[in-house]
Short mmCIF file of C-alpha atoms in Angstrom, two decimals:
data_model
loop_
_atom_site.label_atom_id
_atom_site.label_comp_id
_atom_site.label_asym_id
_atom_site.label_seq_id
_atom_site.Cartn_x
_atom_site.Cartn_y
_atom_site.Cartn_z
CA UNK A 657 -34.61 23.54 6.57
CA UNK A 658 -31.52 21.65 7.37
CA UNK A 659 -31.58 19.93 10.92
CA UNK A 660 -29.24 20.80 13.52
CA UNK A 661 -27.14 18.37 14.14
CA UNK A 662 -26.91 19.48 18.29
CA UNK A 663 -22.62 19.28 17.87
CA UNK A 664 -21.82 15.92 16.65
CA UNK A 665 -18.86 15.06 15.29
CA UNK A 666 -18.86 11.59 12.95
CA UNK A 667 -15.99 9.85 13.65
CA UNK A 668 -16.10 8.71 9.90
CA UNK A 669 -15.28 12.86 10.03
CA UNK A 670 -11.75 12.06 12.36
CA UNK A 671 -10.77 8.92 11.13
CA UNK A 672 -8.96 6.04 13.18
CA UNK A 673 -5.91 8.02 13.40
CA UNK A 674 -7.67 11.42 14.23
CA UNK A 675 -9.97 9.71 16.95
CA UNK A 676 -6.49 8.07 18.48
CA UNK A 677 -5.27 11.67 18.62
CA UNK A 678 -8.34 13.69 20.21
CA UNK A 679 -8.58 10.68 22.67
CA UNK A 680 -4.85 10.37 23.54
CA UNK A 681 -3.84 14.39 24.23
CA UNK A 682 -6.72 13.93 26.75
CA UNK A 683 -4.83 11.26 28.83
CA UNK A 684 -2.53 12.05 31.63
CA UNK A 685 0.48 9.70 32.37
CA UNK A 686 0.70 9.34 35.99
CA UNK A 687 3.56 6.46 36.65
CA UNK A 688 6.87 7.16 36.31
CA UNK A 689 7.58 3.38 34.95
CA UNK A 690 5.49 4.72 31.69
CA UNK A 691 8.23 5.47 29.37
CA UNK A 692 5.57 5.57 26.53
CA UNK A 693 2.20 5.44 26.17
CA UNK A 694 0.00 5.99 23.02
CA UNK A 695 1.61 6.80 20.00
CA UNK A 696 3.72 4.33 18.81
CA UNK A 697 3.60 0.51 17.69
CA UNK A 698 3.75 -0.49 21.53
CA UNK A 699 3.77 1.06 24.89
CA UNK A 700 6.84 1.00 27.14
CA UNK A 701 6.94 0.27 30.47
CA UNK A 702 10.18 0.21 32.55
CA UNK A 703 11.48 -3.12 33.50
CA UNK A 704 14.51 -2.44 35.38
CA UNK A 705 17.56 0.08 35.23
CA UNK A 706 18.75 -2.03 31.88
CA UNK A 707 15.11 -3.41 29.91
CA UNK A 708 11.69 -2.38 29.24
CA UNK A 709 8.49 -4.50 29.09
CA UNK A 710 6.86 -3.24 25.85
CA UNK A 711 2.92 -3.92 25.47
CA UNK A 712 0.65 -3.82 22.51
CA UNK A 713 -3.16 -4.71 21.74
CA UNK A 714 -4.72 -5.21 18.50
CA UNK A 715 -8.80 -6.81 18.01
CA UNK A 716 -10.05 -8.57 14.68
CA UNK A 717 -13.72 -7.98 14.43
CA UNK A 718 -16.00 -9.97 12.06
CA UNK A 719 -17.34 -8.33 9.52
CA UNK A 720 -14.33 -5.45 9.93
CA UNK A 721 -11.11 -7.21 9.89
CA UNK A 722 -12.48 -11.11 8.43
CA UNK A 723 -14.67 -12.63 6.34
CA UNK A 724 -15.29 -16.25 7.63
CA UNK A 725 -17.04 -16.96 4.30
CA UNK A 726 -13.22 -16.99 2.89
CA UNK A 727 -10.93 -17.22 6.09
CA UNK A 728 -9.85 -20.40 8.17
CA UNK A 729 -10.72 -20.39 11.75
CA UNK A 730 -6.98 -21.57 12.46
CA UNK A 731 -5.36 -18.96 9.91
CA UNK A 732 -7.37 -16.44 11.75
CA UNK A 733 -5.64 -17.55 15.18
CA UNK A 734 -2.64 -17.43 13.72
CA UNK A 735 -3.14 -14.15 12.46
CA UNK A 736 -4.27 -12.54 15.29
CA UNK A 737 -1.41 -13.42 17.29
CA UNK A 738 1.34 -12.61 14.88
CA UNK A 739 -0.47 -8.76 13.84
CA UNK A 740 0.50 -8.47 17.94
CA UNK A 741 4.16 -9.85 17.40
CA UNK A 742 4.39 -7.48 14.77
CA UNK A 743 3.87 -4.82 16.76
CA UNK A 744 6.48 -5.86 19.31
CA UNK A 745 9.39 -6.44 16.68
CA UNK A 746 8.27 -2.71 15.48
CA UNK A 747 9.71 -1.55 18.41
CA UNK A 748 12.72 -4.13 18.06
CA UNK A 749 11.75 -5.80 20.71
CA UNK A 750 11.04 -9.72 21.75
CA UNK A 751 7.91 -11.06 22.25
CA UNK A 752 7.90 -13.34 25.63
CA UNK A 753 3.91 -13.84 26.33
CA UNK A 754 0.45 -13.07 24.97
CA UNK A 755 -3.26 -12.92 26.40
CA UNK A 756 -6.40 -13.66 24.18
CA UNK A 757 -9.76 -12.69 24.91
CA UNK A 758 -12.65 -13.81 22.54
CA UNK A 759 -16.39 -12.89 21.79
CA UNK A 760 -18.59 -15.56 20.00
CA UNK A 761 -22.36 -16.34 19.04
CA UNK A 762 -23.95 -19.49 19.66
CA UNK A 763 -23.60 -19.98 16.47
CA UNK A 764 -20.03 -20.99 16.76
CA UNK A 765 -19.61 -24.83 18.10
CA UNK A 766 -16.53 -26.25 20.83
CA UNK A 767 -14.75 -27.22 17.99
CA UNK A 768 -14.69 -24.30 16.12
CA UNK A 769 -13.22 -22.88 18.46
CA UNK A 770 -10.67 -25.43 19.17
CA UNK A 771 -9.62 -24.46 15.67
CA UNK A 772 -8.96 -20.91 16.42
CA UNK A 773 -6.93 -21.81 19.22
CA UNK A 774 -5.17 -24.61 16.97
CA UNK A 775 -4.07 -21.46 15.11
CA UNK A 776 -3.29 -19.47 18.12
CA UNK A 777 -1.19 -22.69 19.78
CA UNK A 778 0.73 -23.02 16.32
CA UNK A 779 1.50 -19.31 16.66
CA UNK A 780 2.71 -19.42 20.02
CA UNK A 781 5.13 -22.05 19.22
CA UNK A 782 6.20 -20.18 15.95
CA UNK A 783 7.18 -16.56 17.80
CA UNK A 784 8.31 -18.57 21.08
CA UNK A 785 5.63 -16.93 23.14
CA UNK A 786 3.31 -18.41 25.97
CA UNK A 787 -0.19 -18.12 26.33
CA UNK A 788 -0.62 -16.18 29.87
CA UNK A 789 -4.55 -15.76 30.41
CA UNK A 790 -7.07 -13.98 28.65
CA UNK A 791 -11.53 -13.97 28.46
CA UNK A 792 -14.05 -15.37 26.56
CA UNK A 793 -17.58 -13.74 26.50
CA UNK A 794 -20.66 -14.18 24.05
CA UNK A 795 -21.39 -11.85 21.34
CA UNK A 796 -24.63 -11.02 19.08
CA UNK A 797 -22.84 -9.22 16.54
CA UNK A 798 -20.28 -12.04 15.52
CA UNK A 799 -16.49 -13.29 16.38
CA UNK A 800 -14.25 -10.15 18.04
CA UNK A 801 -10.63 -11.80 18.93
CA UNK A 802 -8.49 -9.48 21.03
CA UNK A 803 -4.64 -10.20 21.45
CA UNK A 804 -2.50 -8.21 23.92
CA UNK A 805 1.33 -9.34 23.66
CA UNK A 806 3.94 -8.18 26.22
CA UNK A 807 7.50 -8.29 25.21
CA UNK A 808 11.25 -7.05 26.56
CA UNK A 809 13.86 -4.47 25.19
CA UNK A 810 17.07 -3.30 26.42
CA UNK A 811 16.26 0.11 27.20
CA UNK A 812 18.88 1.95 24.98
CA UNK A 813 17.78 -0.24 21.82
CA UNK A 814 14.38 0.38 21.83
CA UNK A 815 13.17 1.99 18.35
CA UNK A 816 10.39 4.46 18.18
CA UNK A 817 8.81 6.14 15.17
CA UNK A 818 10.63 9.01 16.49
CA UNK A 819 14.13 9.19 16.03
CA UNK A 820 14.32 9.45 12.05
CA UNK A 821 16.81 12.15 11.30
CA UNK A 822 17.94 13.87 7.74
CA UNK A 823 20.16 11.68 5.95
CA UNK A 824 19.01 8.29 7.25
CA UNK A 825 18.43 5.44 4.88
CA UNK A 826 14.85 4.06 4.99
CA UNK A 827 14.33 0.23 4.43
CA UNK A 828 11.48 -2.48 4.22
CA UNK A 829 11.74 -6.38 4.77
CA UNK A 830 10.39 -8.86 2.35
CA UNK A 831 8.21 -7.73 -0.38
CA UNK A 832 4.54 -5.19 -0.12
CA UNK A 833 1.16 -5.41 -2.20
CA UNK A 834 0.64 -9.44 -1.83
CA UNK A 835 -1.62 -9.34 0.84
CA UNK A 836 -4.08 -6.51 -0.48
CA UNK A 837 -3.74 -8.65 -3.84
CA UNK A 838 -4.89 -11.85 -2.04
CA UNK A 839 -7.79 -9.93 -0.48
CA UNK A 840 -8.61 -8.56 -3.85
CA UNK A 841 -8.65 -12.87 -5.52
CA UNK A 842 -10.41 -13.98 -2.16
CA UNK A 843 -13.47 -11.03 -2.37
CA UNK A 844 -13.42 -12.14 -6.28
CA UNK A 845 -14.11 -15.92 -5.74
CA UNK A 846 -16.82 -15.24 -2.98
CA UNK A 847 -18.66 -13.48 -5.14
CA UNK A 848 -18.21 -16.24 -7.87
CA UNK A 849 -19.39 -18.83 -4.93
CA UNK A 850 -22.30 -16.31 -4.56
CA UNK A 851 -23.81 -16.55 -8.17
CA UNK A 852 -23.17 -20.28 -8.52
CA UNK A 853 -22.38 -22.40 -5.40
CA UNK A 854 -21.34 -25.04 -7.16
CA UNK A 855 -18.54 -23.87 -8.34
CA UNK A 856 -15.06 -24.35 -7.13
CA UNK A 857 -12.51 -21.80 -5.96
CA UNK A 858 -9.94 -21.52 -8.63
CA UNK A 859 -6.90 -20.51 -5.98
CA UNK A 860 -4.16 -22.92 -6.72
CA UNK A 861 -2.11 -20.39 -8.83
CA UNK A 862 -2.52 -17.61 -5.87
CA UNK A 863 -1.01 -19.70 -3.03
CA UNK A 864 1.52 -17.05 -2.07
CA UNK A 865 -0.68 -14.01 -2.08
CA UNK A 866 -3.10 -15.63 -0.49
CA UNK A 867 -1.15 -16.53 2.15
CA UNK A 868 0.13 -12.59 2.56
CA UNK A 869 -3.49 -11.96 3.23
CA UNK A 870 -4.44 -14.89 5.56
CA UNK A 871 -1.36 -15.95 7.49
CA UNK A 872 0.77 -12.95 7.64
CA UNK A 873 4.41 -13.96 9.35
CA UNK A 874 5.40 -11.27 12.20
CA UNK A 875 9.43 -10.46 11.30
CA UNK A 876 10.76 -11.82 14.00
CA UNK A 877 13.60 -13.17 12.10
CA UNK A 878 15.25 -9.41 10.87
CA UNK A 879 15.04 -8.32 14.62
CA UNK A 880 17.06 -11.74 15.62
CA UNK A 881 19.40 -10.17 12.42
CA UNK A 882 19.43 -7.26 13.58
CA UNK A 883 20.47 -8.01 17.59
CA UNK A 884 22.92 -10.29 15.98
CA UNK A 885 24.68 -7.26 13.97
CA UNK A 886 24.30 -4.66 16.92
CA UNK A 887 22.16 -2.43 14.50
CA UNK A 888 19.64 -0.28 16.43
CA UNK A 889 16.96 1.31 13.85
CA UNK A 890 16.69 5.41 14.38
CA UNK A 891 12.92 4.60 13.92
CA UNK A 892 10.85 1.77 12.98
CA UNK A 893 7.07 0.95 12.13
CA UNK A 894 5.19 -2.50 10.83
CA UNK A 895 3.36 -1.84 7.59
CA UNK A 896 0.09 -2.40 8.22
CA UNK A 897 -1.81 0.18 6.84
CA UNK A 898 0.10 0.20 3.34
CA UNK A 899 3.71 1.89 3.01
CA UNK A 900 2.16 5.53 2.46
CA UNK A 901 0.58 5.59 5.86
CA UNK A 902 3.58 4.06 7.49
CA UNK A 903 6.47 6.65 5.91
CA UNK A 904 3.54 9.45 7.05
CA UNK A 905 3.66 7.84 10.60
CA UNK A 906 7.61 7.69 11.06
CA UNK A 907 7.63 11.63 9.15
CA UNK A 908 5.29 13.11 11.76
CA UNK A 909 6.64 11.31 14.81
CA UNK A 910 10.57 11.75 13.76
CA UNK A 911 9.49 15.78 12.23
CA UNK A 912 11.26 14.95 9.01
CA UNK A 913 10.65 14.73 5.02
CA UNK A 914 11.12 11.17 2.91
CA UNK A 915 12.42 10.16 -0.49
CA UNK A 916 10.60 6.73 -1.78
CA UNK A 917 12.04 5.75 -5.06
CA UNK A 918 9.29 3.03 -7.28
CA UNK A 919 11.69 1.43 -8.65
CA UNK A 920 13.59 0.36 -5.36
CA UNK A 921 9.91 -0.46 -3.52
CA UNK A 922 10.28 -4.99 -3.58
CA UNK A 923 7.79 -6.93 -5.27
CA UNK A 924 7.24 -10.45 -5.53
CA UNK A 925 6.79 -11.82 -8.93
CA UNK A 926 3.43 -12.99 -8.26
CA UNK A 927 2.04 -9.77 -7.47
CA UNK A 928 3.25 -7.67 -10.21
CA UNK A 929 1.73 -10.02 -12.51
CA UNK A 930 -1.61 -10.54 -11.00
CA UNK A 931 -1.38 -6.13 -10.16
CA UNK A 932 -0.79 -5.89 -13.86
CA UNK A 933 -2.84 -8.68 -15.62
CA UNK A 934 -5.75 -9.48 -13.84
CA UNK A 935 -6.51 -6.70 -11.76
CA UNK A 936 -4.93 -3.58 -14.49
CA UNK A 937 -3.43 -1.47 -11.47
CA UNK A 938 0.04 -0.68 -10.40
CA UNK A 939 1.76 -2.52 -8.01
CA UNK A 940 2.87 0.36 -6.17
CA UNK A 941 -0.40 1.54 -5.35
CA UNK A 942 -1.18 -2.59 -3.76
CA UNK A 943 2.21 -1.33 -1.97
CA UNK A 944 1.41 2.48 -1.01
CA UNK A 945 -2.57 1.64 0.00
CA UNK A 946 -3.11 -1.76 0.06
CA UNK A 947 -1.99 -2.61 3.84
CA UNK A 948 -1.54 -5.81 6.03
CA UNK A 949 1.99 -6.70 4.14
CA UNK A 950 3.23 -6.66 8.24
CA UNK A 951 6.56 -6.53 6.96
CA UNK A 952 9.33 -3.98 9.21
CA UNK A 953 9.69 -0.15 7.74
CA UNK A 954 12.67 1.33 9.37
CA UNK A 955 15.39 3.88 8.96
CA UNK A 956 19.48 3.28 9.63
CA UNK A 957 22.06 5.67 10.35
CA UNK A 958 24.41 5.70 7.02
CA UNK A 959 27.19 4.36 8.71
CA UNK A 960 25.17 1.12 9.20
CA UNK A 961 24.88 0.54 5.27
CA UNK A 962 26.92 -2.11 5.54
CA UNK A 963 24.74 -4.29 7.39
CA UNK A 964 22.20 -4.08 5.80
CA UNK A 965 22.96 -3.78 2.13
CA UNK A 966 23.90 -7.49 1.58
CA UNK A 967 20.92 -8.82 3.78
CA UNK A 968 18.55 -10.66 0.93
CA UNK A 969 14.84 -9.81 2.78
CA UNK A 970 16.30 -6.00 3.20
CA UNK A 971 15.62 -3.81 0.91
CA UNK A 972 16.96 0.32 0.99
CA UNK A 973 14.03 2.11 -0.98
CA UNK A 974 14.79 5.95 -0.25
CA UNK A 975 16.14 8.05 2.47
CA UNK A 976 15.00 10.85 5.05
CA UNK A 977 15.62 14.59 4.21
CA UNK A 978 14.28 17.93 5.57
CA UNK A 979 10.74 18.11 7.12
CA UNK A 980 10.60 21.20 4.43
CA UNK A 981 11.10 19.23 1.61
CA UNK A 982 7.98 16.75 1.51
CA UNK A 983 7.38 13.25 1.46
CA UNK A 984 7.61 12.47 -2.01
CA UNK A 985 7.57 9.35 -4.43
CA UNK A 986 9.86 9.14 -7.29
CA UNK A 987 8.69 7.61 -9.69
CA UNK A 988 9.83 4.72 -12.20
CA UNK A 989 9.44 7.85 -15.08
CA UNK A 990 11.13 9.97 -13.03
CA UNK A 991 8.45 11.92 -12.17
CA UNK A 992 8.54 13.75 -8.32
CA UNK A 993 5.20 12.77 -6.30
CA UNK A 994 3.86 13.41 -3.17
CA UNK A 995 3.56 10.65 -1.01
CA UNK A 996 -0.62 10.77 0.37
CA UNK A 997 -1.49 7.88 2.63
CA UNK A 998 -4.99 6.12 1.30
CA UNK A 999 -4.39 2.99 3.22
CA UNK A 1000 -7.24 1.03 5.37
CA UNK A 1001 -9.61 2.89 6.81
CA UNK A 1002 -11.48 2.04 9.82
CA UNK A 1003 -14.40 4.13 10.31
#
């Protein structure tokens, strides 16, 4: 007889993203000053009559998020804080100051974890943020970092995932699928390090993909760009769960359709050949699934084509239509696809 299971839900069952939801329509926003609460890459919190203080949290959990067998303690710092700046530039704002609280075993020593904050410190210094406060507790399960970084707006340029509209041209910074590629040659060598210790990591040749996985750069730079042209995204997300999840994000906030063209999606060299050699998959599936890329997704008004089309780390890869018409993928063969998101799950 099959057992009862007395009403639990699994929140393998939900997901991250359905969890999020069931939790947040629950919570009741009770300060005026909260301009924005869960939902989008950061909160917003009213500053004055002119800026907003935008706030965002993100925790790296051993085991989860790292595998110290493969990952630096100071690329891991550095990391941590930059998945948080990422978050701020998402919502095109700056970051200004960051607090990091940190769970450890006994296991780790003083200067081990003078190397995380070695990472952390060369972060800091990189996004032009301070280091404000934080905690540091023991663990028995293994390292959990947790950044929170606050950052400022002007209130009329802040960009949500919200205000996508038909005709809007959708964009990405830099180039996807390097970092789920450099996961993929990192989980390859430790199991190569497993059945013979001896041997040496052969990683030379994977420097750059590598480095998409373990010391991912927040784009601070394109929002600088971007002030520096007046161009306000309609809408804007990081790309952190892979590109599908990200266009499905900005679709259901903004109520709108998308148009992703293969042949427009920006690759670096390295990845399509270790995609197609090495590991015999497309490159646009690293792109669509693979995740923590943390480059910019964002949509501009047509009239603003002209800023961005002669930027070189902007890249226009489809455009927004009708909510009725799908989110779809067109494909290098011409073929019509819809877009599904199959990106990092957490549960």
């Amino acid at each position: 007889m099959a057992e009862a299971n007395n009403g639990r839900t699994e929140i393998q069952n939900l997901g991250e993203f359905g969890l999020i939801d069931k939790l947040a329509s629950k919570v009741e926003i009770r300060q005026k000053s909260t301009l924005k609460g869960i939902g989008d890459d950061a909160a917003v919190i009213a500053k004055d009559e002119k800026e907003v203080t935008l706030v965002s949290t993100d925790m790296l959990v051993e085991g989860v998020h790292f595998d110290l067998s493969y990952v630096p303690l100071k690329h891991l710092g550095f990391k941590a804080v930059s998945v948080n700046v990422s978050d701020i530039a998402a919502m095109n704002g700056v970051p200004k100051q960051i607090t990091v609280s940190i769970a450890l075993t006994n296991r780790f020593s003083v200067e081990a974890v003078e190397e995380i904050y070695e990472g952390i410190y060369a972060a800091c210094e990189a996004f032009h943020v301070d280091l404000v406060g934080g905690d540091t507790t023991s663990s028995r399960s293994g390292l959990v970092i947790s950044v929170t970084a606050m950052g400022t707006c002007p209130k009329e340029k802040v960009a949500y995932r919200s205000g996508a509209k038909k005709g809007d041209l959708v964009c990405v910074t830099g180039d996807l699928g390097g970092a789920y590629l450099g996961l993929q040659i990192l989980e390859r060598e430790k199991q190569v390090y497993l059945a013979n210790p001896d041997a040496q990591p052969q990683l030379e040749k994977y420097d750059y993909i590598v480095g998409r996985q373990l010391k991912p750069e927040a784009r601070m730079d394109v929002i600088h760009t971007l002030r520096e042209q007046q161009l306000v995204p309609t809408s804007m997300i990081d790309i952190s769960d892979g590109l599908a999840s990200e266009l499905m994000h900005l679709c259901k906030n903004s109520d709108v359709g998308v148009v992703v063209y293969e042949n427009k999606i920006p690759f670096a060299e390295k990845t399509l050949e270790v995609a197609s050699e090495e590991f015999k998959i497309p490159a646009v599936t690293c792109a669509l699934n693979g995740g923590e890329d943390y480059e910019l997704l964002f949509t501009v008004d047509q009239k603003d084509f002209d800023k961005v089309k002669n930027h070189p780390d902007i890249t226009l890869i489809g455009y927004i239509q009708e909510k009725e018409n799908g989110k779809k993928l067109v494909t290098q063969s011409e073929q019509v696809m819809d877009i599904k998101a199959q990106g990092w799950e957490h549960f």
